[in-house]
Tab-separated table of C-alpha atoms in Angstrom:
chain	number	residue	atom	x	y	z
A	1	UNK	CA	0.000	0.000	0.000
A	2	UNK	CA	2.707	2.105	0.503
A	3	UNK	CA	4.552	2.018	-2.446
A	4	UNK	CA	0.943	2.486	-4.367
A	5	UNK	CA	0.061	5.535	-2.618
A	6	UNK	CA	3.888	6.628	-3.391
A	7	UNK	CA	3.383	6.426	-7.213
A	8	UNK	CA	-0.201	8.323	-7.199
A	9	UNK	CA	1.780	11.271	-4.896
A	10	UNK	CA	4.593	11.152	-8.177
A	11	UNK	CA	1.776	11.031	-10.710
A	12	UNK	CA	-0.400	13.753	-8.948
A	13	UNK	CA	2.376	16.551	-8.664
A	14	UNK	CA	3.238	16.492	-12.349
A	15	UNK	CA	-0.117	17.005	-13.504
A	16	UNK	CA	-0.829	19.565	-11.173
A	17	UNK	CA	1.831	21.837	-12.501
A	18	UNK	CA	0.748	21.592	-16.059
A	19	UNK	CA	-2.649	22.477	-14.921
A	20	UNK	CA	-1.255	25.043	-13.740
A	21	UNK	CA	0.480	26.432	-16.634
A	22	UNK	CA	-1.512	25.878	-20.151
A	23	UNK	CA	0.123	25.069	-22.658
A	24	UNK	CA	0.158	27.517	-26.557
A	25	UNK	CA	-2.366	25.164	-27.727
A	26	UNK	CA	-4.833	26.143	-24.872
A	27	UNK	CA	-8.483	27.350	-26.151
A	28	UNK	CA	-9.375	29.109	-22.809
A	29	UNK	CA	-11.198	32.199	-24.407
A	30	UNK	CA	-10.708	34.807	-21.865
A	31	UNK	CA	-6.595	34.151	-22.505
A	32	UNK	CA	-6.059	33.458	-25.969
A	33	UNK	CA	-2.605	31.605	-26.733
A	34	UNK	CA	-0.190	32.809	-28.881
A	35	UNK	CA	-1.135	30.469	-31.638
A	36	UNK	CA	-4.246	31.841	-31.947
A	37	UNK	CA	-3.073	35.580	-31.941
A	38	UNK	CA	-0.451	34.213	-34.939
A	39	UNK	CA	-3.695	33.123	-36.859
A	40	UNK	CA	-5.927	36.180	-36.095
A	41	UNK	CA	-5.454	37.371	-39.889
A	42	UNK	CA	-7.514	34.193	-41.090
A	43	UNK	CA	-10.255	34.968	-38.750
A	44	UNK	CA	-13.667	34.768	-40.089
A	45	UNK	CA	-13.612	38.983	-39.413
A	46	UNK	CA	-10.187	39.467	-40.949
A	47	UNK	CA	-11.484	38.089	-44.492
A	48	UNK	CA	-14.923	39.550	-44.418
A	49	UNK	CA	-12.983	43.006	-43.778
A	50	UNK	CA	-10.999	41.785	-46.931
A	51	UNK	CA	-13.949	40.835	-48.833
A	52	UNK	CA	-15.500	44.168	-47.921
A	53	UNK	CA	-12.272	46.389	-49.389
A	54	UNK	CA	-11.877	44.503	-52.698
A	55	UNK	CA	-15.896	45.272	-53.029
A	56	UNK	CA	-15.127	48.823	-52.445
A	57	UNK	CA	-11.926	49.424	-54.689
A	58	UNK	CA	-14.154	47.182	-57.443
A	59	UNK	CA	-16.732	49.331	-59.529
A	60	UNK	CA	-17.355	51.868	-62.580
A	61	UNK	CA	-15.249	54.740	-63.096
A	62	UNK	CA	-14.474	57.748	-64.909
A	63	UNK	CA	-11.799	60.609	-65.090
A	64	UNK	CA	-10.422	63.184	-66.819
A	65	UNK	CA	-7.084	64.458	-67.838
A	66	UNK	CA	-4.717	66.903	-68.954
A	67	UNK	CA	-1.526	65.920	-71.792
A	68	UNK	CA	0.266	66.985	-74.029
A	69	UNK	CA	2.312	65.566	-77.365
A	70	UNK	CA	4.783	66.443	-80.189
A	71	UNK	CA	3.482	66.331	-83.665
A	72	UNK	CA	6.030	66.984	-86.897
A	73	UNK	CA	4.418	67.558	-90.076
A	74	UNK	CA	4.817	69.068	-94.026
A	75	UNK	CA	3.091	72.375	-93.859
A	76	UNK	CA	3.616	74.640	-96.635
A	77	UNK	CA	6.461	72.306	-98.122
A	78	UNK	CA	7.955	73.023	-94.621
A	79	UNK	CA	8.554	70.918	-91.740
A	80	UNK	CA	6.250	72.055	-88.812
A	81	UNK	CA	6.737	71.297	-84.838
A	82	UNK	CA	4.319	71.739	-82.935
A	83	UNK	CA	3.347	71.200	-79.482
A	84	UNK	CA	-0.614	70.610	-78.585
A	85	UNK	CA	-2.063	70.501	-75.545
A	86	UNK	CA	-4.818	67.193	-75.009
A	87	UNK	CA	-7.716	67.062	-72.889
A	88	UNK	CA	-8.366	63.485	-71.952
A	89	UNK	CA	-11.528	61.490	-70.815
A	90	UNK	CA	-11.413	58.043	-69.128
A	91	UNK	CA	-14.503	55.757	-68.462
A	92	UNK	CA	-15.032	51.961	-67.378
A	93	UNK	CA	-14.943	49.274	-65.090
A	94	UNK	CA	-12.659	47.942	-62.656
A	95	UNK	CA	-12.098	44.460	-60.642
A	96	UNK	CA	-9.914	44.070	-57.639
A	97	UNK	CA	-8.982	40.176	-57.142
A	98	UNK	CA	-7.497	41.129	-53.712
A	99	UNK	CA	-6.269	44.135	-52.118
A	100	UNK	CA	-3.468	44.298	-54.394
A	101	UNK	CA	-4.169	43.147	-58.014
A	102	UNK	CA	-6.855	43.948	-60.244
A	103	UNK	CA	-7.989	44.723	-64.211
A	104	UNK	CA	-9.942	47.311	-65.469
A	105	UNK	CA	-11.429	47.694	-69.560
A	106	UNK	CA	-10.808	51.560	-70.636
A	107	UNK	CA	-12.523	53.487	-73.093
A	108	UNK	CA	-10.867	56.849	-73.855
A	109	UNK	CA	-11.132	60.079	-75.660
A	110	UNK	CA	-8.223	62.328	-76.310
A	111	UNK	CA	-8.335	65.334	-77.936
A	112	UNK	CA	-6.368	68.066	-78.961
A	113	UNK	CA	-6.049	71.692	-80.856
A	114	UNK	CA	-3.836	73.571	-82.447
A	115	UNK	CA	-5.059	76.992	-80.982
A	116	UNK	CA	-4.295	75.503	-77.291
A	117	UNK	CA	-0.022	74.285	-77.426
A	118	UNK	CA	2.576	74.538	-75.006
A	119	UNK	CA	4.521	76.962	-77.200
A	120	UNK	CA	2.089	79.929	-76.024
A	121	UNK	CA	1.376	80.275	-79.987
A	122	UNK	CA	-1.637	79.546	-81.779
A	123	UNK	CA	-0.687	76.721	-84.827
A	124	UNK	CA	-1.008	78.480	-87.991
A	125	UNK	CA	-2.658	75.340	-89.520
A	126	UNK	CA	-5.371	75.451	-87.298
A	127	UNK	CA	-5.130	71.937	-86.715
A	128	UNK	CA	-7.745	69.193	-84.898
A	129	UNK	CA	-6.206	65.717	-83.464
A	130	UNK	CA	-8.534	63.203	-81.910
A	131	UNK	CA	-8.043	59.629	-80.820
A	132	UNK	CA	-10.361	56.878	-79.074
A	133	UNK	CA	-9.400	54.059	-77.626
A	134	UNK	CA	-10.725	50.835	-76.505
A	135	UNK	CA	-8.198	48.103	-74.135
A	136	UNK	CA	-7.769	46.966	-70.547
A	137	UNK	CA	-4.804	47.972	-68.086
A	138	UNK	CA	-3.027	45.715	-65.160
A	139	UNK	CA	-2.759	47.675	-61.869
A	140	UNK	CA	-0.529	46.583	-59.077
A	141	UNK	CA	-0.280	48.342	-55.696
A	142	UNK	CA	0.237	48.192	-51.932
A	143	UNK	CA	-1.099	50.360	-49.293
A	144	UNK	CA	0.391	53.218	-47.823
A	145	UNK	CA	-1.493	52.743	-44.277
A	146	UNK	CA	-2.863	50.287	-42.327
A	147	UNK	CA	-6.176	51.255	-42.652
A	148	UNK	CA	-5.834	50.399	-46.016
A	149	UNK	CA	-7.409	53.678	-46.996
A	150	UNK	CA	-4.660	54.808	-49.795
A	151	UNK	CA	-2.429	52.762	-52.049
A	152	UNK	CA	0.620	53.512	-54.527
A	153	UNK	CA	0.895	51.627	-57.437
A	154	UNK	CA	1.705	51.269	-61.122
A	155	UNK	CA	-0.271	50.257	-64.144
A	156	UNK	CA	0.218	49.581	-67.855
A	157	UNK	CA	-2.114	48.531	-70.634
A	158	UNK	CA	-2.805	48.234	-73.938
A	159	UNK	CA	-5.272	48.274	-77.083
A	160	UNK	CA	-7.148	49.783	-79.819
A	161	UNK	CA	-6.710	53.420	-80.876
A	162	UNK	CA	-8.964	55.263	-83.989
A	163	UNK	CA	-7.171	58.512	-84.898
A	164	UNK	CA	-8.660	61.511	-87.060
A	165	UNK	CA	-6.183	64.566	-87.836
A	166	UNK	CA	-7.142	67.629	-89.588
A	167	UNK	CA	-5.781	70.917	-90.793
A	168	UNK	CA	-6.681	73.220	-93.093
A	169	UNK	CA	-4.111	73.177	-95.585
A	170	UNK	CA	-2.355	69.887	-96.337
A	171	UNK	CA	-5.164	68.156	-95.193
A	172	UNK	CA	-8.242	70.794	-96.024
A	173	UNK	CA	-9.946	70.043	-92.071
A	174	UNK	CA	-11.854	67.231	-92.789
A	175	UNK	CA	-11.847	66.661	-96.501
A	176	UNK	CA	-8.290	65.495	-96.630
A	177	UNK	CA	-8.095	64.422	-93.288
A	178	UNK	CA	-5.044	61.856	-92.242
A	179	UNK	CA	-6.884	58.909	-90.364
A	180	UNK	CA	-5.391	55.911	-88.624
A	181	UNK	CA	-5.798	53.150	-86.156
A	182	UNK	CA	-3.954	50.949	-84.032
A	183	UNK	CA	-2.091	49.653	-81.165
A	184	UNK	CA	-2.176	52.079	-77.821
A	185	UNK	CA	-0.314	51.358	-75.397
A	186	UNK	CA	-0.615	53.146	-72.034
A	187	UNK	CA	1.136	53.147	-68.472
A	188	UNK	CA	2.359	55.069	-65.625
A	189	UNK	CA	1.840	55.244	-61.467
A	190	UNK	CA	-1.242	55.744	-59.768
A	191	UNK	CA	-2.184	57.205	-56.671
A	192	UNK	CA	-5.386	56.229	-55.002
A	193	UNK	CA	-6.793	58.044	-51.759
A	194	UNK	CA	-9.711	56.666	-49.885
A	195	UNK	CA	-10.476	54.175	-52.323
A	196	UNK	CA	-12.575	56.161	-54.587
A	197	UNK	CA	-10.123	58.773	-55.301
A	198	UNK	CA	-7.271	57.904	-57.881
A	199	UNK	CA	-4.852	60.254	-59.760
A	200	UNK	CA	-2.524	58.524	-62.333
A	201	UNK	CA	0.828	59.965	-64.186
A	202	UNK	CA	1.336	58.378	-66.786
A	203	UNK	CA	1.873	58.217	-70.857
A	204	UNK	CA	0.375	57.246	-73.554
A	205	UNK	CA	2.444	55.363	-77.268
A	206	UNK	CA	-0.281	56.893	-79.722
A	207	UNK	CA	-0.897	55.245	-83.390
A	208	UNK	CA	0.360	57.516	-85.168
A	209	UNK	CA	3.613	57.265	-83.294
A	210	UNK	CA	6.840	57.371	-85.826
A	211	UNK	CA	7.416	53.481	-85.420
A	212	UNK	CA	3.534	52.805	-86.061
A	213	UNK	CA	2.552	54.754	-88.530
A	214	UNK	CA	3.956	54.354	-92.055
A	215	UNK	CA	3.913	58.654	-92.931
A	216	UNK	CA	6.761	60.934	-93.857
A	217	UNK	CA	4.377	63.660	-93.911
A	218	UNK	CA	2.941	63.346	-90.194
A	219	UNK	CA	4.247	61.662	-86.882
A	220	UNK	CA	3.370	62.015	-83.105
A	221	UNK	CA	5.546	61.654	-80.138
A	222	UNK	CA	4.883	60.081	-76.455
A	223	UNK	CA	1.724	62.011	-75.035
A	224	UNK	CA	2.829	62.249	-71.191
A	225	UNK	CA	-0.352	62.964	-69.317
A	226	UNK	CA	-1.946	63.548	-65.500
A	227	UNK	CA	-5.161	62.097	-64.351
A	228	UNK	CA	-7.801	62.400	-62.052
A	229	UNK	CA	-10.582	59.114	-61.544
A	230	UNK	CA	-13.473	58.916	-59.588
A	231	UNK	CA	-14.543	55.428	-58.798
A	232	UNK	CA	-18.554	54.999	-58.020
């Protein structure tokens, strides 16, 4: 008897002291172990609140924008550089596959005018360029905060662009108008604040860019351009 109530005294104190401290893979509720607190981020709150910002950076858009591009052309069996200024408008629909990555289809329409050019001159030719495009962009960013209010990123794109360019000389406005479609390509860095609000620098590779368009006569550079989008 005595050496039995010896080995339940040995067996009793070791279990008492592991009572007394719980081990990481305790479930007591009121002290959470430090597994759990490791694997808070796959809570059933953390991906609703997940769920909930991809809705809200997800959505229709539209913005509008100020550019600006080179154009070289035979005027008056001259050369002619000149430098128009482009307002832009942006319009679609956007789709966030996490807080980081998501699409968006574009459709655009950039315009420009001879009597409005970054040389402070009105364009002698009194010329009209126009271009609309059709194509989808990437975007990748991260937030800034950890609210996960406002993000910097960077997006490119590409896909259709219709051009129309008039003047009224060469090309008698709209009579001999040069026309001419093609790839655009588009991309730049983005800034969005609050979710809604997103402002992109970035540039545009027109179709009637020197190494797509076939033209001695006519050529377009880069169009660098800033942006403002509101998302609904």
């Amino acid at each position: 008897m005595k050496k039995l109530h010896k080995i339940l005294l040995c067996a009793y104190v070791p279990i008492t002291i592991l009572n007394a401290y719980p081990t990481q893979g305790s479930l007591n509720p009121q002290n959470p172990s430090i597994l759990e607190e490791k694997n808070e981020g796959y809570s059933i709150e953390a991906i609703r609140e997940r769920q909930k910002l991809v809705r809200q950076k997800s959505g229709k858009y539209i913005g509008v924008g100020i550019g600006g591009f080179q154009v070289k052309k035979a005027y008056k069996e001259q050369n002619q550089i000149s430098f128009p200024a482009t307002l832009s408008l942006k319009g679609g629909v956007q789709t966030f596959f996490n807080k980081n990555i998501g699409i968006r289809g574009f459709f655009g329409l950039d315009m420009a005018t001879g009597f409005i050019n970054y040389e402070f001159a009105k364009d002698p030719s009194h010329s009209f360029y126009s271009m609309f495009s059709l194509g989808i962009d990437i975007i990748g960013e991260f937030p800034l905060t950890k609210s996960y209010k406002h993000f910097l990123g960077a997006f490119a794109g590409i896909g259709g662009g219709a051009t129309i360019y008039a003047d009224n000389e060469n090309f008698s406005l709209f009579k001999h108008a040069i026309t001419s479609a093609g790839i655009m390509i588009e991309g730049g860095v983005t800034l969005s604040l609050f979710v809604r609000h997103r402002f992109e620098l970035g540039f545009k590779i027109l179709p009637t860019a020197k190494q797509l368009l076939n033209s001695k006569k006519f050529e377009t550079s880069l169009m660098p351009y800033v942006m403002y989008n509101y998302k609904f």
